[in-house]
Amino acid sequence: MRLNRYCVMQKDLAICRIGTCFSLRAMIIVVIQSSALIYFGSDGAIVPPPWSNIDKNPCAALPGGWQMLYWAPLKKCFKIFQVGYPCPDTMELSPPSNNNHTAECRCPPGTAQSVLNDECHTLFTKGPCSDGEYFSPVTDVRTLSTWKTGGAQKLGKCKLGRNCPNGSVFWPPDDKCYALYTRGPCPKGKLLTVGAGQIGECKCENRGALAAYFYNEEDSCYEHFTKGPCQKFGELFLPSRKCGCHPKLPHYYEKTNQCFEIGTPGPCSKGHIFTVSENTDDQNPHASCVCKTGYIPWSDGSCYRLYTRGPCAEGQFLINSTTCTPNICGKGRLYFPEQNTCYKIGSQGPCSLYEVVVFDFTSRPSVDGISYNGVCGCTALIKGLEQTCTSTQEEEKSDSCDSTPGMININGICYKLYTQGPCGSGQWLEPVKQLSSEELTSSNKVQCKCRPGYTTSETKSGTLRCFAPTVGLARWILQLIGYEEAT
Ligand SMILES: *[C@@H]1O[C@H](CO)[C@@H](O)[C@H](O)[C@H]1NC(C)=O
Ligand SMILES: *[C@@H]1O[C@H](CO)[C@@H](O)[C@H](O)[C@H]1NC(C)=O
Ligand SMILES: *[C@@H]1O[C@H](CO)[C@@H](O)[C@H](O)[C@H]1NC(C)=O
């Protein structure tokens, strides 16, 4: 369901959640493969592209005609997607989007035309903008009809970036702040740094702050205590910039003498997550396998998502760790546990004003099977596209961080436990031990603590400082887990 993912990423349309979705590029998906153009029709079948019709495009008769477009002003054929001449410098010659089959000059994908200077610039970078600003798609001119046709030229303008807390950087594509030197939205092997104009940039290099994360063998960068480049199951990328494992780490799994990333499936069986339980009074806590949030343990050793079929017989779903119940919901209806009844999707059901019954879109049907759990979602569609359900979406965002074991939301940024996060040098985020559940809020659930091996000292003003170990631990341990100061 790629389109749905597209929608969720765009977060523009609440209608995605009830299964209808418009994609700007849905009209035309072109893949260049061994220099031939393949055009997918709306049914997914490969069909000749419309501009290969000789009647409409005189260039189609030439050798390689599928790749040639007729440019009427010069009465000549040009290669498709050629940047520059006959188009303006930054534009490419594009297949017709209009009915009269004339080729058009358009900004290449990922770029948009500046309303200031008419040139195409890469979206979500500094582009032609001032420091602290980024080049953003102009969304206020987008109407439902341009969504459907993909017709209008994409426009961009400079927009002020978000002011992110210290130790984090603004990432324009999703309008979020991410902790520096974490992978965040970056491709594998790169980490977030501050780029041109104070905008987040994915990067890897063996100098400056990134050097601490640089993996020599591969020319790539990884967060510490993640799987990173490590090939061997049960090893993590350590501050020594090598792959390894050590029993002193919270990431250590005693049963198999291996280490796993916190908040991942790790060594666990289906439906579990490897995480450190909160409120442990263990001074040297170790992660273990627990059911993911919203999942319950079943007698077969796996955890299953509530209100999916899980281990139940056909036509049933799971309501607690011992019971399957016949699925009483008819087609297009979803279950509300509190009411113990089903409501039609899109109806108001038990929801408040401006909300309707929608799928629980945190469930992943490919992993868990279909969830019959109904939730209340905003009715943005009814009130117009610009009417976003901002407040509830913000809540969902932070909830989805907080409710993910091993992740914690601090000032709107999602951090992983046992990473440096917003903490000082030599420190990492640990769950606070022994707090009653009433005392727990997301920000006091965790604290900055010295990493194992570091010596704790508190200054007069109460600031925690952590000193790299010099004595007390065998040298080989230090080297192994990387607490040896860089020489
Ligand atoms: C074809 O469409 C383009 C752009 O919409 C327009 O500029 C041009 O005049 C049209 N040509 C004809 C022959 O209708
Ligand atoms: C953030 O950094 C700025 C500049 O380095 C500094 O002046 C400010 O005190 C810092 N704020 C916090 C909360 O650490
Ligand atoms: C599960 O639900 C059934 C039916 O409502 C109930 O009888 C049973 O006690 C529940 N089991 C647990 C462990 O909650």
XYZ file of C-alpha atoms and ligand atoms in Angstrom:
529
model
C 0.000 0.000 0.000
C 2.511 2.521 -1.196
C -0.017 5.242 -1.753
C -1.149 5.044 1.821
C 2.389 5.391 3.028
C 2.765 8.359 0.755
C -0.241 9.920 2.329
C 0.867 9.330 5.855
C 4.217 10.890 5.024
C 2.559 13.890 3.507
C 0.213 14.179 6.478
C -1.891 16.490 4.357
C -4.871 14.292 4.077
C -6.753 12.652 6.852
C -8.753 10.915 4.150
C -5.814 8.595 3.634
C -6.718 6.914 6.830
C -10.038 5.807 5.526
C -8.484 4.359 2.459
C -8.973 7.017 -0.218
C -5.892 8.751 -1.367
C -4.744 10.982 -4.167
C -1.152 11.072 -5.260
C 0.264 13.902 -7.315
C 2.296 11.470 -9.366
C -0.350 8.770 -9.572
C -1.282 9.896 -13.060
C 2.079 9.152 -14.526
C 4.736 6.822 -13.253
C 7.672 6.592 -15.579
C 10.633 4.344 -15.013
C 13.757 4.656 -17.098
C 15.186 1.187 -17.425
C 18.077 0.365 -19.743
C 17.268 3.547 -21.630
C 13.734 2.484 -22.487
C 10.742 4.180 -21.005
C 8.153 2.032 -19.350
C 4.810 3.515 -18.628
C 2.420 1.990 -16.154
C -1.267 2.459 -16.724
C -3.604 2.958 -13.805
C -4.161 -0.806 -13.650
C -0.443 -1.448 -13.267
C -0.012 -2.989 -16.726
C 2.805 -1.818 -18.971
C 1.388 0.234 -21.851
C 2.997 2.507 -24.447
C 3.195 6.069 -23.150
C 0.719 8.488 -24.720
C 3.502 10.484 -26.367
C 4.566 7.427 -28.408
C 1.537 8.011 -30.651
C 2.929 9.202 -33.988
C -0.196 11.238 -34.726
C 0.285 13.262 -31.572
C 4.067 13.322 -31.373
C 5.913 13.505 -34.723
C 9.148 12.573 -32.941
C 7.799 9.134 -32.023
C 8.645 7.929 -35.548
C 12.402 8.505 -35.003
C 14.628 5.713 -33.656
C 14.226 5.659 -29.883
C 11.107 7.687 -30.489
C 9.625 6.863 -27.127
C 12.291 8.999 -25.615
C 11.794 11.955 -27.959
C 9.385 14.815 -27.477
C 8.306 17.384 -29.995
C 9.081 20.935 -29.016
C 6.659 23.039 -30.988
C 8.324 26.473 -30.749
C 11.454 25.160 -32.553
C 9.647 22.426 -34.541
C 12.325 19.962 -33.404
C 12.639 16.767 -31.384
C 14.450 16.694 -28.067
C 15.251 13.932 -25.640
C 12.771 13.602 -22.820
C 13.854 14.838 -19.360
C 16.784 16.720 -20.855
C 17.639 19.559 -18.483
C 18.199 23.000 -19.981
C 17.907 23.885 -23.685
C 15.305 24.130 -25.167
C 13.961 24.640 -21.650
C 15.251 27.284 -19.220
C 18.502 26.263 -17.482
C 17.094 24.474 -14.448
C 14.028 22.902 -16.081
C 13.622 19.630 -17.913
C 11.658 18.766 -21.027
C 8.684 16.823 -19.785
C 5.897 14.788 -21.324
C 2.655 16.658 -21.870
C 0.291 16.869 -18.951
C -2.320 18.751 -20.961
C -4.726 17.450 -23.541
C -3.080 19.118 -26.529
C 0.036 16.912 -26.353
C 2.599 19.733 -26.250
C 5.798 18.966 -24.352
C 6.346 21.167 -21.334
C 9.268 22.549 -19.403
C 8.971 21.559 -15.777
C 11.110 21.453 -12.681
C 12.747 18.024 -12.171
C 11.320 15.805 -9.397
C 12.305 16.965 -5.920
C 12.611 20.555 -7.086
C 10.133 23.379 -7.511
C 10.008 26.681 -9.283
C 10.842 29.626 -7.082
C 8.177 32.297 -6.967
C 11.048 34.790 -6.652
C 13.302 34.036 -9.619
C 11.439 31.390 -11.663
C 14.347 28.953 -11.282
C 13.988 25.401 -10.007
C 15.577 24.710 -6.651
C 15.775 21.550 -4.601
C 12.966 21.469 -2.083
C 13.705 21.318 1.641
C 17.233 22.685 1.290
C 18.493 26.214 1.817
C 18.207 26.805 -1.935
C 17.885 30.525 -2.704
C 16.781 31.324 0.854
C 18.368 33.190 3.763
C 19.911 31.508 6.792
C 17.315 29.811 8.948
C 14.937 29.515 6.018
C 14.351 26.660 3.624
C 12.822 26.218 0.197
C 9.346 24.880 0.769
C 6.579 23.733 -1.585
C 3.810 26.295 -1.874
C 0.911 24.395 -0.470
C -1.670 27.116 -0.107
C -2.417 27.060 -3.856
C -3.006 23.330 -3.839
C -6.619 22.456 -4.360
C -8.332 19.150 -4.628
C -8.393 19.392 -8.419
C -4.623 19.876 -8.763
C -4.195 16.921 -6.454
C -6.225 14.855 -8.830
C -4.653 15.974 -12.084
C -1.122 16.779 -11.009
C -1.599 19.613 -13.465
C -0.145 22.720 -11.895
C 3.550 23.542 -11.985
C 5.082 22.952 -8.592
C 5.974 26.210 -6.901
C 8.287 26.820 -3.986
C 9.041 29.697 -1.670
C 11.283 30.431 1.282
C 9.874 29.544 4.639
C 11.224 30.090 8.121
C 12.497 26.847 9.651
C 11.555 25.591 13.079
C 13.708 26.657 15.988
C 15.019 23.390 17.371
C 16.343 22.800 20.906
C 20.110 22.640 21.397
C 21.596 19.381 20.253
C 18.968 18.945 17.559
C 18.469 20.157 14.039
C 15.521 21.028 11.851
C 14.566 18.604 9.081
C 12.220 20.413 6.693
C 10.629 17.477 4.799
C 8.678 16.400 7.874
C 8.876 19.681 9.787
C 10.486 18.009 12.769
C 13.547 18.403 14.959
C 15.946 15.487 15.183
C 18.812 14.886 17.568
C 22.169 15.636 15.975
C 24.358 12.691 14.998
C 21.476 10.270 14.923
C 20.262 8.558 11.789
C 16.800 10.123 11.979
C 15.412 10.236 8.445
C 18.839 9.688 6.813
C 19.788 6.802 4.561
C 21.870 4.005 6.094
C 25.423 5.078 6.787
C 24.700 8.765 7.236
C 23.863 10.854 10.270
C 22.184 14.204 10.775
C 24.391 17.261 10.933
C 23.807 20.986 10.663
C 24.021 21.878 6.975
C 23.851 25.117 4.998
C 21.540 27.690 6.543
C 21.177 25.718 9.806
C 19.106 23.106 7.967
C 19.574 19.416 8.715
C 21.820 17.531 6.325
C 22.591 13.805 6.109
C 26.322 13.362 6.048
C 29.258 11.128 6.910
C 32.913 12.091 7.201
C 35.910 11.130 9.273
C 36.425 14.524 10.861
C 34.793 16.892 13.285
C 31.991 15.580 15.456
C 31.124 12.865 12.956
C 34.538 11.224 13.346
C 33.325 9.540 16.555
C 30.717 7.698 14.486
C 32.880 6.884 11.498
C 33.308 3.255 10.495
C 36.591 2.956 8.649
C 35.968 -0.270 6.807
C 32.974 1.129 4.972
C 33.276 4.917 4.836
C 29.968 5.192 6.644
C 28.686 6.607 9.929
C 26.469 5.012 12.561
C 25.032 5.804 15.949
C 26.704 4.026 18.816
C 24.913 1.036 20.347
C 22.992 0.366 17.157
C 23.485 -2.533 14.781
C 25.096 -0.111 12.359
C 27.511 -1.860 10.017
C 27.838 -4.985 12.158
C 27.418 -8.186 10.197
C 27.494 -10.584 13.110
C 24.136 -11.169 14.792
C 24.364 -9.990 18.399
C 27.025 -7.323 17.959
C 26.605 -3.564 18.132
C 28.577 -0.616 16.835
C 30.378 0.660 19.939
C 32.045 3.977 20.738
C 35.334 2.240 19.911
C 34.006 2.414 16.331
C 34.165 -1.373 16.227
C 31.502 -4.049 16.401
C 31.274 -5.906 19.684
C 29.292 -6.725 22.814
C 29.900 -6.523 26.528
C 27.974 -7.861 29.569
C 28.098 -4.455 31.260
C 25.858 -2.926 28.612
C 22.075 -2.715 29.075
C 21.961 -4.099 25.553
C 23.358 -7.408 26.780
C 21.218 -10.540 26.526
C 22.537 -13.095 28.915
C 20.847 -16.186 27.481
C 22.797 -15.970 24.264
C 25.717 -13.790 25.367
C 24.878 -11.243 22.657
C 24.015 -7.552 22.436
C 21.041 -6.034 20.652
C 19.736 -2.582 19.952
C 17.199 -1.425 22.543
C 13.715 -0.947 21.084
C 14.152 -3.470 18.266
C 12.966 -7.110 18.072
C 16.511 -8.151 19.050
C 16.625 -11.824 20.019
C 12.927 -11.913 20.868
C 10.139 -14.071 19.459
C 7.219 -12.718 17.454
C 5.386 -9.629 18.761
C 8.063 -8.818 21.360
C 10.467 -5.956 21.669
C 13.857 -5.883 23.382
C 13.742 -3.150 26.005
C 14.687 -2.197 29.537
C 11.713 -2.189 31.847
C 11.023 1.079 33.600
C 11.126 1.190 37.387
C 13.839 -1.370 37.677
C 15.974 -0.808 40.765
C 18.785 -2.815 39.263
C 21.948 -0.691 39.210
C 23.110 -2.499 36.125
C 19.889 -3.090 34.180
C 19.665 -5.404 31.226
C 17.076 -5.355 28.495
C 14.658 -8.223 28.089
C 11.895 -9.286 25.726
C 8.459 -7.806 26.431
C 5.278 -7.645 24.352
C 5.027 -4.582 22.139
C 2.497 -1.940 23.223
C -0.994 -3.014 22.207
C 0.088 -6.668 22.068
C -0.681 -9.385 24.551
C 1.146 -12.602 25.370
C -0.435 -15.831 24.184
C 0.222 -19.331 25.456
C 2.337 -20.190 22.393
C 5.098 -17.778 23.548
C 4.344 -15.093 20.964
C 2.657 -11.730 21.513
C -0.246 -10.755 19.278
C -1.918 -7.488 18.570
C -5.292 -7.128 20.242
C -8.336 -7.231 17.932
C -6.501 -9.046 15.156
C -7.022 -12.703 14.295
C -3.641 -13.603 15.856
C -3.729 -17.221 16.994
C -7.520 -17.412 16.733
C -9.659 -19.487 14.388
C -10.975 -17.940 11.200
C -13.768 -15.444 11.815
C -12.507 -14.616 15.306
C -10.262 -12.030 16.885
C -8.266 -11.701 20.061
C -9.665 -9.789 23.038
C -7.271 -10.761 25.842
C -4.429 -13.114 26.563
C -6.727 -16.106 26.946
C -9.728 -15.465 24.768
C -10.680 -15.388 21.097
C -14.116 -14.050 20.311
C -16.220 -14.376 17.162
C -15.830 -11.304 14.982
C -19.200 -9.656 15.386
C -18.375 -6.740 13.068
C -19.893 -6.871 9.610
C -18.143 -5.626 6.512
C -16.861 -2.043 6.831
C -17.378 -1.982 10.580
C -14.824 -1.695 13.354
C -14.824 -2.845 16.951
C -14.826 -0.521 19.975
C -13.844 -2.551 23.042
C -15.383 -0.162 25.570
C -18.780 -0.311 23.929
C -18.247 -3.975 22.977
C -19.867 -3.234 19.660
C -19.027 -2.306 16.070
C -19.524 0.938 14.167
C -19.457 1.717 10.489
C -16.236 3.292 9.169
C -16.764 6.995 8.565
C -19.787 7.217 10.853
C -19.727 9.228 14.034
C -20.163 6.131 16.189
C -19.060 6.782 19.766
C -16.726 9.604 18.645
C -16.989 13.261 19.576
C -18.088 16.036 17.231
C -15.722 16.468 14.215
C -14.467 12.920 14.647
C -15.435 9.761 12.836
C -14.726 6.049 13.095
C -11.464 5.183 11.310
C -9.009 2.291 11.138
C -6.381 2.100 13.802
C -3.685 3.173 11.415
C -0.903 2.343 13.865
C -1.563 -1.288 13.021
C 0.318 -2.839 10.147
C -1.847 -5.365 8.335
C 1.156 -6.972 6.617
C 2.678 -7.789 10.009
C -0.268 -8.260 12.325
C -3.135 -9.138 10.033
C -6.189 -6.941 9.838
C -7.013 -5.027 12.990
C -10.701 -4.684 13.794
C -9.909 -2.031 16.349
C -11.811 1.176 15.637
C -10.478 4.567 16.692
C -11.824 8.083 16.396
C -10.095 10.249 13.817
C -10.542 13.793 12.607
C -12.939 14.714 9.857
C -10.571 17.003 7.974
C -12.033 16.009 4.626
C -15.443 17.272 5.514
C -14.128 20.601 6.694
C -11.752 21.145 3.751
C -8.158 20.219 3.150
C -6.603 23.101 5.014
C -8.570 22.219 8.116
C -6.028 19.922 9.662
C -6.579 18.103 12.893
C -3.345 19.616 14.150
C -3.842 19.213 17.852
C -4.789 15.560 17.678
C -2.055 14.843 15.149
C 0.520 16.424 17.453
C -0.737 14.240 20.256
C -0.573 11.165 18.112
C 2.976 11.970 17.129
C 4.225 12.312 20.661
C 2.146 9.350 21.751
C 3.608 7.184 19.056
C 7.060 8.045 20.383
C 6.193 7.612 24.030
C 4.277 4.426 23.475
C 7.162 2.838 21.611
C 9.258 0.973 24.144
C 12.837 2.185 24.075
C 11.847 5.634 22.753
C 11.145 8.798 24.685
C 9.789 12.218 23.727
C 11.648 15.198 25.180
C 10.634 18.683 23.993
C 9.002 17.170 20.942
C 12.035 15.171 19.878
C 11.985 11.410 19.931
C 15.113 9.928 21.508
C 16.199 6.346 21.951
C 17.012 5.119 25.422
C 20.692 4.490 25.995
C 21.840 7.017 23.427
C 23.389 10.376 24.188
C 20.214 12.226 23.207
C 20.199 15.687 24.786
C 22.721 14.598 27.455
C 26.294 15.750 27.943
C 29.450 14.002 26.916
C 29.932 10.557 28.452
C 26.232 10.378 29.315
C 23.205 8.671 27.962
C 19.470 8.525 28.623
C 18.361 5.985 31.188
C 14.877 5.236 32.496
C 14.272 6.730 35.945
C 14.019 3.985 38.491
C 11.347 3.528 41.124
C 8.808 6.176 40.290
C 5.172 5.399 40.802
C 3.138 5.529 37.620
C 1.417 8.765 38.754
C 4.755 10.497 39.053
C 5.758 9.491 35.563
C 5.392 11.997 32.759
C 7.271 11.601 29.534
C 9.995 14.050 30.474
C 10.729 12.703 33.935
C 10.675 9.095 32.821
C 14.282 9.378 31.770
C 17.394 11.076 33.031
C 20.920 11.683 31.835
C 23.277 9.269 33.537
C 26.933 8.466 33.063
C 27.555 5.552 30.762
C 28.968 2.399 32.323
C 32.643 2.826 33.059
C 32.421 6.605 33.435
C 32.968 8.210 36.820
C 30.158 10.371 38.112
C 30.808 13.683 39.774
C 28.404 16.459 40.561
C 29.508 20.087 40.488
C 28.465 22.505 43.244
C 25.658 23.781 41.041
C 24.336 20.255 40.750
C 25.436 19.642 37.162
C 26.248 16.050 36.416
C 29.657 15.461 34.910
C 30.987 12.173 33.686
C 34.675 11.419 33.464
C 36.106 8.923 31.077
C 37.501 5.993 32.992
C 41.226 5.934 33.592
C 41.520 3.353 36.341
C 39.332 0.640 37.789
C 38.380 -1.304 34.706
C 40.674 -3.575 32.808
C 42.148 -1.910 29.789
C 40.813 -4.476 27.388
C 37.259 -3.874 28.555
C 37.666 -0.179 27.963
C 38.992 -0.758 24.522
C 36.316 -3.247 23.760
C 33.411 -1.007 24.626
C 35.218 2.098 23.541
C 35.602 4.140 26.684
C 39.239 4.677 25.988
C 39.726 8.345 25.231
C 40.608 8.924 21.624
C 44.357 9.409 21.281
C -1.337 23.724 -25.736
O -1.237 23.965 -24.336
C -0.284 24.954 -23.981
C -0.192 24.990 -22.484
O -1.414 24.797 -21.891
C -0.684 26.290 -24.596
O 0.280 27.258 -24.258
C -0.763 26.132 -26.093
O -1.218 27.325 -26.669
C -1.685 24.982 -26.484
N -1.557 24.741 -27.890
C -2.597 24.520 -28.650
C -2.318 24.284 -30.097
O -3.731 24.497 -28.200
C 21.816 26.523 23.705
O 22.971 27.002 23.038
C 23.146 28.388 23.118
C 24.324 28.782 22.242
O 25.360 27.859 22.331
C 23.346 28.788 24.590
O 23.510 30.170 24.682
C 22.126 28.327 25.373
O 22.339 28.594 26.749
C 21.879 26.850 25.185
N 20.628 26.485 25.818
C 20.505 25.415 26.587
C 19.156 25.179 27.148
O 21.427 24.655 26.805
C -10.656 -12.629 28.886
O -11.962 -12.328 28.473
C -12.914 -13.311 28.880
C -14.242 -12.953 28.258
O -14.533 -11.610 28.464
C -12.975 -13.376 30.408
O -13.878 -14.372 30.834
C -11.587 -13.696 30.921
O -11.568 -13.658 32.330
C -10.554 -12.709 30.380
N -9.225 -13.161 30.752
C -8.305 -12.339 31.217
C -6.970 -12.929 31.504
O -8.506 -11.117 31.330
